[in-house]
Structure formats: structure tokens, C-alpha cells
XYZ file of C-alpha atoms in Angstrom:
150
model
C 2.320 10.264 -10.523
C 2.366 11.828 -7.047
C 4.765 13.432 -4.630
C 7.427 11.768 -2.542
C 10.125 12.540 -0.005
C 13.302 10.481 0.376
C 13.954 9.910 4.067
C 17.389 9.563 5.675
C 16.928 5.864 6.398
C 16.486 5.072 2.696
C 12.709 4.818 2.888
C 10.359 6.931 0.815
C 7.181 8.643 1.976
C 4.838 8.942 -1.004
C 1.470 10.591 -1.609
C -0.261 9.253 -4.683
C -3.892 9.650 -5.765
C -4.877 10.750 -2.263
C -3.145 7.846 -0.496
C -0.050 8.180 1.680
C 2.343 5.271 2.188
C 5.925 4.383 3.044
C 8.047 2.247 0.758
C 11.666 1.222 0.478
C 13.744 2.830 -2.265
C 14.607 -0.585 -3.747
C 10.872 -1.304 -4.164
C 10.556 1.586 -6.629
C 12.791 0.062 -9.299
C 11.169 -1.315 -12.451
C 10.850 -5.101 -12.537
C 10.955 -7.173 -15.678
C 10.316 -10.909 -15.502
C 8.744 -13.745 -17.481
C 8.272 -17.361 -16.364
C 6.564 -20.353 -17.921
C 4.104 -21.814 -15.411
C 4.298 -25.538 -14.844
C 1.866 -27.914 -13.172
C 4.167 -27.682 -10.161
C 4.647 -24.551 -8.119
C 6.551 -21.875 -10.027
C 8.567 -19.347 -8.038
C 8.798 -15.768 -9.318
C 11.760 -14.259 -7.435
C 11.286 -10.632 -8.513
C 7.852 -10.152 -6.920
C 8.584 -13.007 -4.434
C 5.464 -15.014 -5.333
C 4.580 -18.640 -5.985
C 2.080 -19.471 -8.728
C 0.557 -22.875 -9.322
C -1.544 -24.203 -12.168
C -4.609 -26.127 -11.004
C -4.525 -25.436 -7.329
C -1.602 -26.709 -5.338
C -1.338 -25.544 -1.739
C 0.852 -22.645 -0.674
C 4.417 -23.640 0.250
C 5.642 -23.228 3.814
C 6.069 -19.574 4.769
C 3.628 -18.352 2.092
C -0.071 -17.497 2.169
C -2.704 -17.592 -0.566
C -3.117 -14.031 -1.875
C -5.364 -14.506 -4.938
C -7.087 -17.241 -6.889
C -7.625 -16.800 -10.600
C -10.514 -18.884 -11.979
C -10.295 -19.673 -15.692
C -12.075 -21.690 -18.370
C -9.615 -24.465 -19.299
C -11.230 -24.992 -22.716
C -10.159 -21.491 -23.779
C -6.577 -21.821 -22.506
C -3.569 -22.866 -24.566
C -0.731 -24.256 -22.478
C 1.854 -23.426 -21.388
C 0.806 -20.369 -19.421
C 3.293 -17.575 -18.784
C 3.474 -15.130 -15.872
C 5.257 -11.880 -16.635
C 5.525 -8.251 -15.626
C 3.692 -5.572 -17.580
C 5.085 -3.953 -20.718
C 4.227 -0.695 -22.455
C 1.085 -1.078 -24.564
C -0.246 -4.222 -22.821
C -4.030 -4.607 -23.076
C -6.766 -6.951 -21.857
C -10.378 -7.342 -22.978
C -12.427 -6.849 -19.824
C -15.960 -5.590 -19.257
C -16.733 -5.703 -22.986
C -13.909 -3.365 -23.938
C -10.182 -3.501 -24.565
C -8.334 -1.671 -21.832
C -4.669 -0.797 -21.417
C -3.130 -2.432 -18.356
C -1.693 0.934 -17.303
C -5.196 2.495 -17.354
C -6.626 -0.511 -15.499
C -4.070 -0.032 -12.712
C -4.816 3.690 -12.514
C -8.593 3.062 -12.389
C -8.129 0.463 -9.616
C -5.927 2.898 -7.631
C -2.964 0.524 -7.560
C 0.113 2.464 -6.388
C 2.704 2.891 -9.126
C 5.471 1.186 -7.129
C 3.389 -2.035 -6.950
C 2.327 -2.290 -10.603
C 5.400 -4.144 -11.906
C 5.049 -6.722 -9.121
C 1.569 -7.803 -10.251
C 1.912 -10.795 -12.571
C 0.035 -10.852 -15.865
C -1.016 -14.362 -16.929
C -0.672 -15.090 -20.650
C -1.920 -17.897 -22.863
C -0.646 -18.117 -26.438
C 0.915 -14.648 -26.052
C -2.357 -12.987 -25.000
C -3.008 -11.515 -21.557
C -5.840 -13.536 -20.053
C -5.678 -12.322 -16.436
C -4.143 -9.705 -14.188
C -3.454 -11.177 -10.764
C -5.894 -9.883 -8.164
C -7.396 -7.373 -10.610
C -9.363 -9.040 -13.417
C -9.774 -11.946 -15.837
C -10.241 -11.398 -19.558
C -13.840 -11.698 -20.751
C -13.222 -14.753 -22.938
C -11.398 -16.701 -20.223
C -13.657 -16.584 -17.169
C -14.558 -19.976 -15.759
C -14.197 -22.215 -12.758
C -12.418 -25.373 -13.859
C -8.800 -24.139 -13.915
C -7.718 -22.526 -10.654
C -4.440 -20.641 -10.379
C -3.476 -19.738 -6.801
C -0.950 -16.962 -6.230
C 0.879 -17.067 -2.898
C 2.979 -14.390 -1.195
C 5.367 -14.489 1.736
C 3.736 -14.379 5.190
């Protein structure tokens, strides 16, 4: 998992997988959230993100972080954005991969992993924001922008 030092000001200095970074202690807590995505902008307070189905612009004070491109014919509405859970998997690159392993392989720091929304259709993970889209769901006709605070 890595090594860390708690600093007097409440920040944490962490070395993980060869990367060093500072983080706030409150950012280390585990997040658990689940929101149904509407055609309007949907706000996810825990990771402080806005997600839109079919490409609305970023709200004031937010910037586009990622765009997820999906095949609308394969999608069952409503879509759900949620945090990861133990045992979550996605079919990507011709194989089924655990989300935890995917994050490790992509060198995503552990304190950020719960903030990355998983997009689900009919209870199945179809995309991991900024990381990958499931093999069966890649396309270009349904765009989901994810916006974070400036």
C-alpha cells in the first residue's frame, strides 16, 4: 500500500508505488456513494463532480475532466454512478478484470480510487471514469462528460 507520515498540520506525505505526494487526512477516508444519472447534470457531492448524460456543458466553476464515449444501443437506462465495491469487475481488453487490479495496474493512488465514479447500466459496470470503457459498450453516440471543480 505504501508508506506515509502524518504531518503536524493534518496533511499526510505518502510514498506509494514509487510516487510521492501530499494529501489531506480527510481525503483518505473511504467514500461510498451511488446516484442515478439523469439527462440533466447530476452532482456527486462526495467526489465533488458533475456528470451529464449526452453532453451538457460544465457548470460554472467546473471544468471538463473526462468524456466517456458509449454505444447507446447497448445501454439500458437509467445509468448509475457509484463508488467501487469489493469484488467489482469490468470486461476490458478481452478479459474480465477486477477494478482494484485495474487501479493498481494504472498506478492510481489508493486515496483517489474511491473518488473515481464507476458507470453502471442494468447493474453492470460499463465504464470507469477516466480509466476505461467495457468492451461491449464502446461507441461514440452517447457522450458522458465528467466535470470537476476548477
